PDB file of C-alpha atoms and ligand atoms in Angstrom:
ATOM      1  CA  UNK G  56      22.157 -32.005  13.546  1.00 35.00           C
ATOM      2  CA  UNK G  57      23.528 -30.421  16.723  1.00 37.00           C
ATOM      3  CA  UNK G  58      21.771 -30.957  20.017  1.00 36.00           C
ATOM      4  CA  UNK G  59      21.374 -27.205  20.390  1.00 39.00           C
ATOM      5  CA  UNK G  60      19.349 -27.146  17.224  1.00 39.00           C
ATOM      6  CA  UNK G  61      17.233 -30.085  18.404  1.00 37.00           C
ATOM      7  CA  UNK G  62      16.461 -28.369  21.720  1.00 38.00           C
ATOM      8  CA  UNK G  63      15.661 -25.117  19.990  1.00 38.00           C
ATOM      9  CA  UNK G  64      13.347 -26.923  17.653  1.00 36.00           C
ATOM     10  CA  UNK G  65      11.421 -28.691  20.419  1.00 38.00           C
ATOM     11  CA  UNK G  66      11.173 -25.376  22.259  1.00 37.00           C
ATOM     12  CA  UNK G  67      10.037 -22.258  20.384  1.00 42.00           C
ATOM     13  CA  UNK G  68      11.198 -22.341  16.770  1.00 39.00           C
ATOM     14  CA  UNK G  69      14.227 -20.075  16.371  1.00 53.00           C
ATOM     15  CA  UNK G  70      13.394 -17.887  19.309  1.00 67.00           C
ATOM     16  CA  UNK G  71      15.386 -14.728  18.508  1.00 77.00           C
ATOM     17  CA  UNK G  72      13.692 -14.618  15.125  1.00 81.00           C
ATOM     18  CA  UNK G  73      10.080 -13.794  14.586  1.00 79.00           C
ATOM     19  CA  UNK G  74       8.788 -13.493  11.063  1.00 78.00           C
ATOM     20  CA  UNK G  75       7.115 -10.112  10.853  1.00 81.00           C
ATOM     21  CA  UNK G  76       5.291  -9.356   7.645  1.00 83.00           C
ATOM     22  CA  UNK G  77       4.262  -5.899   8.788  1.00 93.00           C
ATOM     23  CA  UNK G  78       7.143  -4.224  10.606  1.00 95.00           C
ATOM     24  CA  UNK G  79      10.704  -3.606   9.458  1.00 96.00           C
ATOM     25  CA  UNK G  80      11.796  -2.309  12.867  1.00 97.00           C
ATOM     26  CA  UNK G  81      10.334  -2.704  16.308  1.00 96.00           C
ATOM     27  CA  UNK G  82      11.724  -1.167  19.474  1.00 97.00           C
ATOM     28  CA  UNK G  83      10.338  -2.450  22.759  1.00 95.00           C
ATOM     29  CA  UNK G  84      11.149  -0.595  25.932  1.00 96.00           C
ATOM     30  CA  UNK G  85      14.534   0.484  24.615  1.00 97.00           C
ATOM     31  CA  UNK G  86      16.623   2.426  27.088  1.00 97.00           C
ATOM     32  CA  UNK G  87      20.206   3.580  27.245  1.00 98.00           C
ATOM     33  CA  UNK G  88      21.759   4.860  30.428  1.00 97.00           C
ATOM     34  CA  UNK G  89      25.298   6.008  30.994  1.00 94.00           C
ATOM     35  CA  UNK G  90      25.963   5.948  34.716  1.00 92.00           C
ATOM     36  CA  UNK G  91      22.790   7.310  36.258  1.00 91.00           C
ATOM     37  CA  UNK G  92      22.034   9.469  33.220  1.00 93.00           C
ATOM     38  CA  UNK G  93      19.131   8.220  31.129  1.00 94.00           C
ATOM     39  CA  UNK G  94      19.895   9.092  27.502  1.00 97.00           C
ATOM     40  CA  UNK G  95      17.018   7.064  26.078  1.00 98.00           C
ATOM     41  CA  UNK G  96      14.023   6.076  28.161  1.00 97.00           C
ATOM     42  CA  UNK G  97      11.585   3.286  27.429  1.00 96.00           C
ATOM     43  CA  UNK G  98      11.285   3.797  23.676  1.00 97.00           C
ATOM     44  CA  UNK G  99       8.475   1.841  22.014  1.00 97.00           C
ATOM     45  CA  UNK G 100       8.356   2.299  18.269  1.00 97.00           C
ATOM     46  CA  UNK G 101       7.085   0.066  15.475  1.00 97.00           C
ATOM     47  CA  UNK G 102       8.032   1.001  11.926  1.00 97.00           C
ATOM     48  CA  UNK G 103       5.949  -0.545   9.148  1.00 97.00           C
ATOM     49  CA  UNK G 104       7.741  -1.837   6.074  1.00 97.00           C
ATOM     50  CA  UNK G 105       8.008   0.527   3.127  1.00 97.00           C
ATOM     51  CA  UNK G 106       7.247   3.600   5.226  1.00 98.00           C
ATOM     52  CA  UNK G 107       9.264   6.687   6.066  1.00 98.00           C
ATOM     53  CA  UNK G 108       9.441   7.921   9.634  1.00 98.00           C
ATOM     54  CA  UNK G 109      10.835  11.365  10.380  1.00 98.00           C
ATOM     55  CA  UNK G 110      12.375  11.972  13.799  1.00 98.00           C
ATOM     56  CA  UNK G 111      12.444  15.568  14.933  1.00 98.00           C
ATOM     57  CA  UNK G 112      13.157  17.283  18.222  1.00 98.00           C
ATOM     58  CA  UNK G 113      15.570  19.617  19.962  1.00 98.00           C
ATOM     59  CA  UNK G 114      19.323  19.105  20.014  1.00 97.00           C
ATOM     60  CA  UNK G 115      20.343  16.598  22.673  1.00 97.00           C
ATOM     61  CA  UNK G 116      16.948  14.886  22.767  1.00 98.00           C
ATOM     62  CA  UNK G 117      18.416  11.492  21.821  1.00 98.00           C
ATOM     63  CA  UNK G 118      17.688  11.282  18.081  1.00 98.00           C
ATOM     64  CA  UNK G 119      21.201  10.184  17.080  1.00 98.00           C
ATOM     65  CA  UNK G 120      21.429   7.759  19.985  1.00 98.00           C
ATOM     66  CA  UNK G 121      18.143   6.198  18.916  1.00 98.00           C
ATOM     67  CA  UNK G 122      19.477   5.533  15.396  1.00 98.00           C
ATOM     68  CA  UNK G 123      22.711   4.179  16.889  1.00 97.00           C
ATOM     69  CA  UNK G 124      20.701   1.760  19.019  1.00 97.00           C
ATOM     70  CA  UNK G 125      18.773   0.502  15.991  1.00 97.00           C
ATOM     71  CA  UNK G 126      22.000  -0.631  14.338  1.00 93.00           C
ATOM     72  CA  UNK G 127      23.738  -1.458  17.614  1.00 93.00           C
ATOM     73  CA  UNK G 128      26.529   1.070  17.190  1.00 94.00           C
ATOM     74  CA  UNK G 129      25.286   1.854  20.695  1.00 95.00           C
ATOM     75  CA  UNK G 130      24.145  -1.090  22.781  1.00 95.00           C
ATOM     76  CA  UNK G 131      20.890  -0.379  24.624  1.00 96.00           C
ATOM     77  CA  UNK G 132      20.957  -1.025  28.352  1.00 96.00           C
ATOM     78  CA  UNK G 133      17.278  -2.007  28.340  1.00 95.00           C
ATOM     79  CA  UNK G 134      14.697  -3.376  25.948  1.00 95.00           C
ATOM     80  CA  UNK G 135      14.726  -5.100  22.592  1.00 94.00           C
ATOM     81  CA  UNK G 136      15.577  -3.966  19.072  1.00 96.00           C
ATOM     82  CA  UNK G 137      14.022  -6.060  16.296  1.00 95.00           C
ATOM     83  CA  UNK G 138      15.086  -5.466  12.692  1.00 95.00           C
ATOM     84  CA  UNK G 139      13.738  -7.575   9.857  1.00 93.00           C
ATOM     85  CA  UNK G 140      12.244 -10.026  12.359  1.00 91.00           C
ATOM     86  CA  UNK G 141      15.570 -10.580  14.135  1.00 92.00           C
ATOM     87  CA  UNK G 142      16.367  -9.645  17.713  1.00 94.00           C
ATOM     88  CA  UNK G 143      19.470  -7.521  17.161  1.00 95.00           C
ATOM     89  CA  UNK G 144      22.533  -8.254  19.261  1.00 93.00           C
ATOM     90  CA  UNK G 145      21.312 -11.578  20.616  1.00 93.00           C
ATOM     91  CA  UNK G 146      21.199 -15.217  19.807  1.00 91.00           C
ATOM     92  CA  UNK G 147      19.702 -18.258  21.447  1.00 87.00           C
ATOM     93  CA  UNK G 148      21.804 -20.836  23.266  1.00 88.00           C
ATOM     94  CA  UNK G 149      20.311 -23.681  25.302  1.00 87.00           C
ATOM     95  CA  UNK G 150      16.970 -21.908  25.476  1.00 85.00           C
ATOM     96  CA  UNK G 151      18.534 -18.720  26.744  1.00 88.00           C
ATOM     97  CA  UNK G 152      19.259 -15.405  25.085  1.00 88.00           C
ATOM     98  CA  UNK G 153      22.948 -14.618  25.015  1.00 90.00           C
ATOM     99  CA  UNK G 154      24.838 -11.715  23.401  1.00 91.00           C
ATOM    100  CA  UNK G 155      25.557 -12.229  19.716  1.00 92.00           C
ATOM    101  CA  UNK G 156      29.150 -12.797  18.688  1.00 91.00           C
ATOM    102  CA  UNK G 157      30.915 -10.346  16.396  1.00 91.00           C
ATOM    103  CA  UNK G 158      30.010 -12.266  13.254  1.00 90.00           C
ATOM    104  CA  UNK G 159      26.294 -12.381  13.989  1.00 92.00           C
ATOM    105  CA  UNK G 160      26.367  -8.768  15.108  1.00 93.00           C
ATOM    106  CA  UNK G 161      27.903  -7.768  11.777  1.00 92.00           C
ATOM    107  CA  UNK G 162      25.126  -9.726  10.054  1.00 92.00           C
ATOM    108  CA  UNK G 163      22.519  -7.875  12.120  1.00 93.00           C
ATOM    109  CA  UNK G 164      24.142  -4.515  11.392  1.00 94.00           C
ATOM    110  CA  UNK G 165      24.054  -5.198   7.671  1.00 94.00           C
ATOM    111  CA  UNK G 166      20.247  -5.084   7.832  1.00 95.00           C
ATOM    112  CA  UNK G 167      20.479  -1.315   8.310  1.00 97.00           C
ATOM    113  CA  UNK G 168      22.238   1.222   6.135  1.00 97.00           C
ATOM    114  CA  UNK G 169      23.314   4.458   7.771  1.00 96.00           C
ATOM    115  CA  UNK G 170      23.896   7.869   6.241  1.00 97.00           C
ATOM    116  CA  UNK G 171      25.483  10.555   8.391  1.00 95.00           C
ATOM    117  CA  UNK G 172      25.811  14.325   8.256  1.00 94.00           C
ATOM    118  CA  UNK G 173      29.474  13.832   7.320  1.00 92.00           C
ATOM    119  CA  UNK G 174      29.629  11.545   4.311  1.00 90.00           C
ATOM    120  CA  UNK G 175      33.117  10.187   5.118  1.00 91.00           C
ATOM    121  CA  UNK G 176      33.842   8.674   1.728  1.00 97.00           C
ATOM    122  CA  UNK G 177      37.232   7.008   1.371  1.00 97.00           C
ATOM    123  CA  UNK G 178      39.296   9.896   0.033  1.00 96.00           C
ATOM    124  CA  UNK G 179      41.806   7.850  -1.917  1.00 97.00           C
ATOM    125  CA  UNK G 180      39.293   5.541  -3.604  1.00 98.00           C
ATOM    126  CA  UNK G 181      37.314   6.262  -6.743  1.00 98.00           C
ATOM    127  CA  UNK G 182      33.542   6.604  -6.541  1.00 98.00           C
ATOM    128  CA  UNK G 183      33.159   3.092  -7.960  1.00 98.00           C
ATOM    129  CA  UNK G 184      35.568   1.697  -5.354  1.00 98.00           C
ATOM    130  CA  UNK G 185      33.811   3.552  -2.541  1.00 98.00           C
ATOM    131  CA  UNK G 186      30.484   1.930  -3.388  1.00 98.00           C
ATOM    132  CA  UNK G 187      31.887  -1.530  -4.154  1.00 98.00           C
ATOM    133  CA  UNK G 188      34.157  -1.709  -1.102  1.00 97.00           C
ATOM    134  CA  UNK G 189      31.844  -2.980   1.651  1.00 96.00           C
ATOM    135  CA  UNK G 190      30.064  -5.710  -0.329  1.00 96.00           C
ATOM    136  CA  UNK G 191      33.473  -7.183  -1.229  1.00 96.00           C
ATOM    137  CA  UNK G 192      35.168  -6.738   2.147  1.00 94.00           C
ATOM    138  CA  UNK G 193      32.203  -8.232   3.996  1.00 92.00           C
ATOM    139  CA  UNK G 194      32.249 -11.205   1.664  1.00 91.00           C
ATOM    140  CA  UNK G 195      28.695 -10.930   0.354  1.00 91.00           C
ATOM    141  CA  UNK G 196      29.770 -10.317  -3.256  1.00 93.00           C
ATOM    142  CA  UNK G 197      32.576 -11.111  -5.611  1.00 96.00           C
ATOM    143  CA  UNK G 198      34.535  -8.106  -6.855  1.00 96.00           C
ATOM    144  CA  UNK G 199      32.783  -8.387 -10.208  1.00 97.00           C
ATOM    145  CA  UNK G 200      29.290  -8.523  -8.691  1.00 97.00           C
ATOM    146  CA  UNK G 201      30.101  -5.614  -6.403  1.00 98.00           C
ATOM    147  CA  UNK G 202      31.372  -3.519  -9.310  1.00 98.00           C
ATOM    148  CA  UNK G 203      28.202  -4.253 -11.303  1.00 98.00           C
ATOM    149  CA  UNK G 204      26.078  -3.351  -8.322  1.00 98.00           C
ATOM    150  CA  UNK G 205      28.090  -0.169  -7.720  1.00 98.00           C
ATOM    151  CA  UNK G 206      27.755   0.930 -11.357  1.00 98.00           C
ATOM    152  CA  UNK G 207      24.004   0.408 -11.197  1.00 98.00           C
ATOM    153  CA  UNK G 208      23.664   2.327  -7.905  1.00 98.00           C
ATOM    154  CA  UNK G 209      25.910   5.201  -8.916  1.00 98.00           C
ATOM    155  CA  UNK G 210      23.776   5.551 -12.056  1.00 97.00           C
ATOM    156  CA  UNK G 211      20.688   5.328  -9.840  1.00 96.00           C
ATOM    157  CA  UNK G 212      21.809   8.385  -7.864  1.00 97.00           C
ATOM    158  CA  UNK G 213      22.493  10.225 -11.113  1.00 96.00           C
ATOM    159  CA  UNK G 214      26.300  10.164 -11.070  1.00 97.00           C
ATOM    160  CA  UNK G 215      27.272   7.557 -13.653  1.00 97.00           C
ATOM    161  CA  UNK G 216      29.649  10.104 -15.196  1.00 98.00           C
ATOM    162  CA  UNK G 217      31.611  10.284 -11.898  1.00 98.00           C
ATOM    163  CA  UNK G 218      32.466   6.591 -11.480  1.00 98.00           C
ATOM    164  CA  UNK G 219      36.211   7.127 -11.838  1.00 98.00           C
ATOM    165  CA  UNK G 220      36.385  10.437  -9.975  1.00 98.00           C
ATOM    166  CA  UNK G 221      37.746  10.909  -6.479  1.00 98.00           C
ATOM    167  CA  UNK G 222      35.366  12.160  -3.766  1.00 98.00           C
ATOM    168  CA  UNK G 223      37.102  15.564  -3.614  1.00 97.00           C
ATOM    169  CA  UNK G 224      36.112  16.135  -7.244  1.00 98.00           C
ATOM    170  CA  UNK G 225      32.423  15.988  -6.275  1.00 97.00           C
ATOM    171  CA  UNK G 226      30.215  18.605  -4.620  1.00 96.00           C
ATOM    172  CA  UNK G 227      28.964  17.939  -1.102  1.00 96.00           C
ATOM    173  CA  UNK G 228      25.544  17.008  -2.440  1.00 97.00           C
ATOM    174  CA  UNK G 229      27.067  14.575  -4.916  1.00 97.00           C
ATOM    175  CA  UNK G 230      29.235  13.042  -2.200  1.00 97.00           C
ATOM    176  CA  UNK G 231      26.190  12.533  -0.012  1.00 97.00           C
ATOM    177  CA  UNK G 232      24.362  10.852  -2.917  1.00 98.00           C
ATOM    178  CA  UNK G 233      27.349   8.505  -3.221  1.00 98.00           C
ATOM    179  CA  UNK G 234      27.213   7.861   0.533  1.00 98.00           C
ATOM    180  CA  UNK G 235      23.582   6.832   0.015  1.00 98.00           C
ATOM    181  CA  UNK G 236      24.565   4.562  -2.891  1.00 98.00           C
ATOM    182  CA  UNK G 237      27.295   3.058  -0.701  1.00 98.00           C
ATOM    183  CA  UNK G 238      24.750   2.229   2.018  1.00 98.00           C
ATOM    184  CA  UNK G 239      22.309   0.799  -0.552  1.00 98.00           C
ATOM    185  CA  UNK G 240      25.052  -1.454  -1.916  1.00 98.00           C
ATOM    186  CA  UNK G 241      24.713  -3.614   1.200  1.00 97.00           C
ATOM    187  CA  UNK G 242      21.019  -4.130   0.365  1.00 96.00           C
ATOM    188  CA  UNK G 243      19.785  -3.094   3.796  1.00 97.00           C
ATOM    189  CA  UNK G 244      16.216  -3.675   4.921  1.00 96.00           C
ATOM    190  CA  UNK G 245      16.101  -0.229   6.494  1.00 98.00           C
ATOM    191  CA  UNK G 246      17.904   3.031   5.761  1.00 98.00           C
ATOM    192  CA  UNK G 247      18.765   5.346   8.655  1.00 98.00           C
ATOM    193  CA  UNK G 248      19.576   8.987   7.932  1.00 98.00           C
ATOM    194  CA  UNK G 249      21.070  11.241  10.607  1.00 98.00           C
ATOM    195  CA  UNK G 250      20.753  14.871   9.531  1.00 97.00           C
ATOM    196  CA  UNK G 251      22.023  13.851   6.128  1.00 97.00           C
ATOM    197  CA  UNK G 252      21.582  17.335   4.684  1.00 97.00           C
ATOM    198  CA  UNK G 253      22.628  19.502   7.645  1.00 95.00           C
ATOM    199  CA  UNK G 254      26.128  20.111   6.293  1.00 93.00           C
ATOM    200  CA  UNK G 255      24.889  21.166   2.841  1.00 95.00           C
ATOM    201  CA  UNK G 256      23.741  24.511   1.549  1.00 94.00           C
ATOM    202  CA  UNK G 257      20.075  24.673   0.491  1.00 93.00           C
ATOM    203  CA  UNK G 258      20.580  23.934  -3.189  1.00 92.00           C
ATOM    204  CA  UNK G 259      22.732  20.853  -2.543  1.00 94.00           C
ATOM    205  CA  UNK G 260      20.349  19.789   0.228  1.00 96.00           C
ATOM    206  CA  UNK G 261      17.529  19.790  -2.258  1.00 95.00           C
ATOM    207  CA  UNK G 262      19.154  17.250  -4.575  1.00 95.00           C
ATOM    208  CA  UNK G 263      19.812  14.898  -1.649  1.00 97.00           C
ATOM    209  CA  UNK G 264      16.281  15.331  -0.277  1.00 98.00           C
ATOM    210  CA  UNK G 265      14.923  14.657  -3.747  1.00 97.00           C
ATOM    211  CA  UNK G 266      16.842  11.366  -3.907  1.00 97.00           C
ATOM    212  CA  UNK G 267      15.600  10.434  -0.430  1.00 98.00           C
ATOM    213  CA  UNK G 268      12.046  11.157  -1.520  1.00 98.00           C
ATOM    214  CA  UNK G 269      12.461   8.899  -4.568  1.00 97.00           C
ATOM    215  CA  UNK G 270      13.762   6.080  -2.372  1.00 98.00           C
ATOM    216  CA  UNK G 271      10.769   6.527  -0.082  1.00 98.00           C
ATOM    217  CA  UNK G 272       8.403   6.404  -3.037  1.00 97.00           C
ATOM    218  CA  UNK G 273      10.104   3.249  -4.307  1.00 96.00           C
ATOM    219  CA  UNK G 274       9.200   1.567  -1.028  1.00 97.00           C
ATOM    220  CA  UNK G 275      12.457   1.680   0.940  1.00 98.00           C
ATOM    221  CA  UNK G 276      11.872   1.673   4.692  1.00 98.00           C
ATOM    222  CA  UNK G 277      13.513   4.809   6.045  1.00 98.00           C
ATOM    223  CA  UNK G 278      14.035   6.457   9.415  1.00 98.00           C
ATOM    224  CA  UNK G 279      15.106  10.024   8.912  1.00 98.00           C
ATOM    225  CA  UNK G 280      16.381  12.343  11.634  1.00 98.00           C
ATOM    226  CA  UNK G 281      15.960  15.772  10.123  1.00 97.00           C
ATOM    227  CA  UNK G 282      15.513  19.492  10.594  1.00 96.00           C
ATOM    228  CA  UNK G 283      13.904  19.684   7.152  1.00 96.00           C
ATOM    229  CA  UNK G 284      10.307  20.135   8.185  1.00 96.00           C
ATOM    230  CA  UNK G 285       9.088  20.194   4.588  1.00 96.00           C
ATOM    231  CA  UNK G 286      10.534  16.683   4.109  1.00 97.00           C
ATOM    232  CA  UNK G 287       8.889  15.490   7.339  1.00 98.00           C
ATOM    233  CA  UNK G 288       5.620  17.073   6.296  1.00 97.00           C
ATOM    234  CA  UNK G 289       5.550  15.965   2.651  1.00 97.00           C
ATOM    235  CA  UNK G 290       7.369  12.636   2.580  1.00 98.00           C
ATOM    236  CA  UNK G 291       7.080  10.975   6.006  1.00 98.00           C
ATOM    237  CA  UNK G 292       4.192   8.698   6.875  1.00 98.00           C
ATOM    238  CA  UNK G 293       4.823   9.201  10.597  1.00 98.00           C
ATOM    239  CA  UNK G 294       6.607  11.931  12.504  1.00 98.00           C
ATOM    240  CA  UNK G 295       8.163  11.267  15.897  1.00 98.00           C
ATOM    241  CA  UNK G 296       8.934  14.168  18.222  1.00 98.00           C
ATOM    242  CA  UNK G 297      11.642  13.409  20.795  1.00 98.00           C
ATOM    243  CA  UNK G 298      12.434  15.289  23.960  1.00 98.00           C
ATOM    244  CA  UNK G 299      14.721  14.348  26.873  1.00 97.00           C
ATOM    245  CA  UNK G 300      15.403  10.860  25.538  1.00 98.00           C
ATOM    246  CA  UNK G 301      11.739   9.968  25.173  1.00 98.00           C
ATOM    247  CA  UNK G 302       9.155   9.911  22.424  1.00 98.00           C
ATOM    248  CA  UNK G 303       6.965  12.839  23.336  1.00 98.00           C
ATOM    249  CA  UNK G 304       4.578  12.616  20.370  1.00 97.00           C
ATOM    250  CA  UNK G 305       4.102  10.464  17.289  1.00 98.00           C
ATOM    251  CA  UNK G 306       1.552  11.132  14.565  1.00 98.00           C
ATOM    252  CA  UNK G 307       1.084  11.337  10.811  1.00 98.00           C
ATOM    253  CA  UNK G 308       2.364  14.697   9.560  1.00 98.00           C
ATOM    254  CA  UNK G 309      -1.109  16.063   8.854  1.00 97.00           C
ATOM    255  CA  UNK G 310      -1.766  15.788  12.572  1.00 97.00           C
ATOM    256  CA  UNK G 311       1.658  16.618  13.987  1.00 97.00           C
ATOM    257  CA  UNK G 312       1.969  19.769  11.899  1.00 97.00           C
ATOM    258  CA  UNK G 313      -1.440  21.024  12.928  1.00 97.00           C
ATOM    259  CA  UNK G 314      -3.009  22.674  15.922  1.00 95.00           C
ATOM    260  CA  UNK G 315      -4.002  19.188  17.086  1.00 95.00           C
ATOM    261  CA  UNK G 316      -0.365  18.617  18.069  1.00 96.00           C
ATOM    262  CA  UNK G 317       0.641  18.988  21.744  1.00 96.00           C
ATOM    263  CA  UNK G 318       1.536  22.541  22.665  1.00 96.00           C
ATOM    264  CA  UNK G 319       5.212  21.618  23.223  1.00 97.00           C
ATOM    265  CA  UNK G 320       5.463  20.380  19.633  1.00 97.00           C
ATOM    266  CA  UNK G 321       3.799  23.492  18.278  1.00 97.00           C
ATOM    267  CA  UNK G 322       6.227  25.684  20.226  1.00 97.00           C
ATOM    268  CA  UNK G 323       9.194  23.718  18.831  1.00 97.00           C
ATOM    269  CA  UNK G 324       7.896  23.986  15.274  1.00 97.00           C
ATOM    270  CA  UNK G 325       7.214  27.689  15.606  1.00 95.00           C
ATOM    271  CA  UNK G 326      10.802  28.400  16.717  1.00 88.00           C
TER     272      UNK G 326
HETATM  273  N1  LIG I 559      28.605   8.455  24.567  1.00 86.64           N
HETATM  274  C1  LIG I 559      27.963   9.376  25.311  1.00 86.64           C
HETATM  275  N2  LIG I 559      28.351   9.651  26.567  1.00 86.64           N
HETATM  276  C2  LIG I 559      27.701  10.563  27.322  1.00 86.64           C
HETATM  277  N3  LIG I 559      26.644  11.245  26.908  1.00 86.64           N
HETATM  278  C3  LIG I 559      26.203  11.029  25.670  1.00 86.64           C
HETATM  279  C4  LIG I 559      26.830  10.084  24.789  1.00 86.64           C
HETATM  280  N4  LIG I 559      26.171  10.080  23.627  1.00 86.64           N
HETATM  281  C5  LIG I 559      25.181  10.992  23.754  1.00 86.64           C
HETATM  282  N5  LIG I 559      25.200  11.554  24.973  1.00 86.64           N
HETATM  283  C6  LIG I 559      24.237  12.559  25.484  1.00 86.64           C
HETATM  284  O1  LIG I 559      22.956  12.052  25.226  1.00 86.64           O
HETATM  285  C7  LIG I 559      22.060  13.076  24.862  1.00 86.64           C
HETATM  286  C8  LIG I 559      21.432  12.780  23.526  1.00 86.64           C
HETATM  287  O2  LIG I 559      22.400  12.930  22.513  1.00 86.64           O
HETATM  288  P1  LIG I 559      22.065  12.719  20.972  1.00 86.64           P
HETATM  289  O3  LIG I 559      21.473  11.373  20.792  1.00 86.64           O
HETATM  290  O4  LIG I 559      23.307  13.030  20.230  1.00 86.64           O
HETATM  291  O5  LIG I 559      20.963  13.827  20.733  1.00 86.64           O
HETATM  292  P2  LIG I 559      20.457  14.497  19.374  1.00 86.64           P
HETATM  293  O6  LIG I 559      20.926  13.657  18.232  1.00 86.64           O
HETATM  294  O7  LIG I 559      18.968  14.551  19.504  1.00 86.64           O
HETATM  295  O8  LIG I 559      21.036  15.888  19.343  1.00 86.64           O
HETATM  296  C9  LIG I 559      22.855  14.359  24.892  1.00 86.64           C
HETATM  297  O9  LIG I 559      22.645  14.981  26.136  1.00 86.64           O
HETATM  298  C10 LIG I 559      24.283  13.881  24.757  1.00 86.64           C
HETATM  299  O10 LIG I 559      25.163  14.780  25.365  1.00 86.64           O
HETATM  300 MG1  LIG I 560      22.096  14.145  16.577  1.00 86.64          MG
END
C-alpha cells in the first residue's frame, strides 16, 4: 500500500469523494470569470437523484456555461462541482487538493452525458457505430459489448430499423434521438441537455421532447436548458431561472409558472 493511501486513510477517508445518497449534482459557490467579467457568479445548486431540473432564462444569462462547468468543459474559477459524490476536476495528494490529471478528468466527465443543439453525429459512421464508438474508444467496453449496448439503446429510442443507416439518412429529430442514445451509451449518472430541440421544427421537437420525458419518468437525473416552457412546466421537478450569470429564482414549476413567481420571471415568461 502506498504511503499516500496510508496518510489519506488516517486523515479523512478519500477526501475528494463524499458518498451522497440524495444528490446527483451539487454546485457550491461556483463562479467563472474571464478577465474581470463575471460569467457565472456564486452558483449554489443541489440536484436530487432521479429528478429533472429545467434551466430557463434570457440569452447570455450563463445557462450553457453552467452546463459546461458541470462537466468541466469549462473550468470554474471559483467553487466546487460535485457529481456522483466526486469533486470534479480534483484529486487528493498528501492531504491537499490538486487538479486532476487528464485520465481522472476523463473519468469525471464520463459521469455526465451531454446533448447539444447541434447533434454532431459522425457523418461517415453508421448509426450503430456512432453509438458504440465512445464506449470502445474510452476502453470501458469491448467492441462486442458496445455493439450490444448500442443495439439496445438505438431500439430504446425507437430507431432499431436505422442501425446501418448514415446520419444524413435520418431526420433531425431522429439524429437527435441517436445523439441521446450515444450519450446514454456511456452510462452517465446525469444527462445534460443544452437546447436540444432548438434546431428542430415543432413536430420533430415533439418526438425528442417525448423521449426526454420518458427518460425523466424512468428516473434518469436530467438538467435541461430549454425554451420549451411546456416541458419545464410538465416534466421538470424544479425550474431554475438564470439572469446575468446568477440563479435569480428556483422553484417547482407550479410555483415558478404562477403569480407567486418574482415579477422579473413573470415578465420573461410573458414575452
Ligand atoms: N469563452 C468565453 N469567452 C468570453 N465570454 C464568454 C465565453 N463563453 C461565454 N461567454 C459570455 O458569457 C455569457 C453567458 O453565455 P452563455 O453561457 O452562452 O449564455 P446562455 O447559454 O444563457 O445564452 C455571455 O455574455 C457570453 O457572451
Ligand atoms: Mg446557451
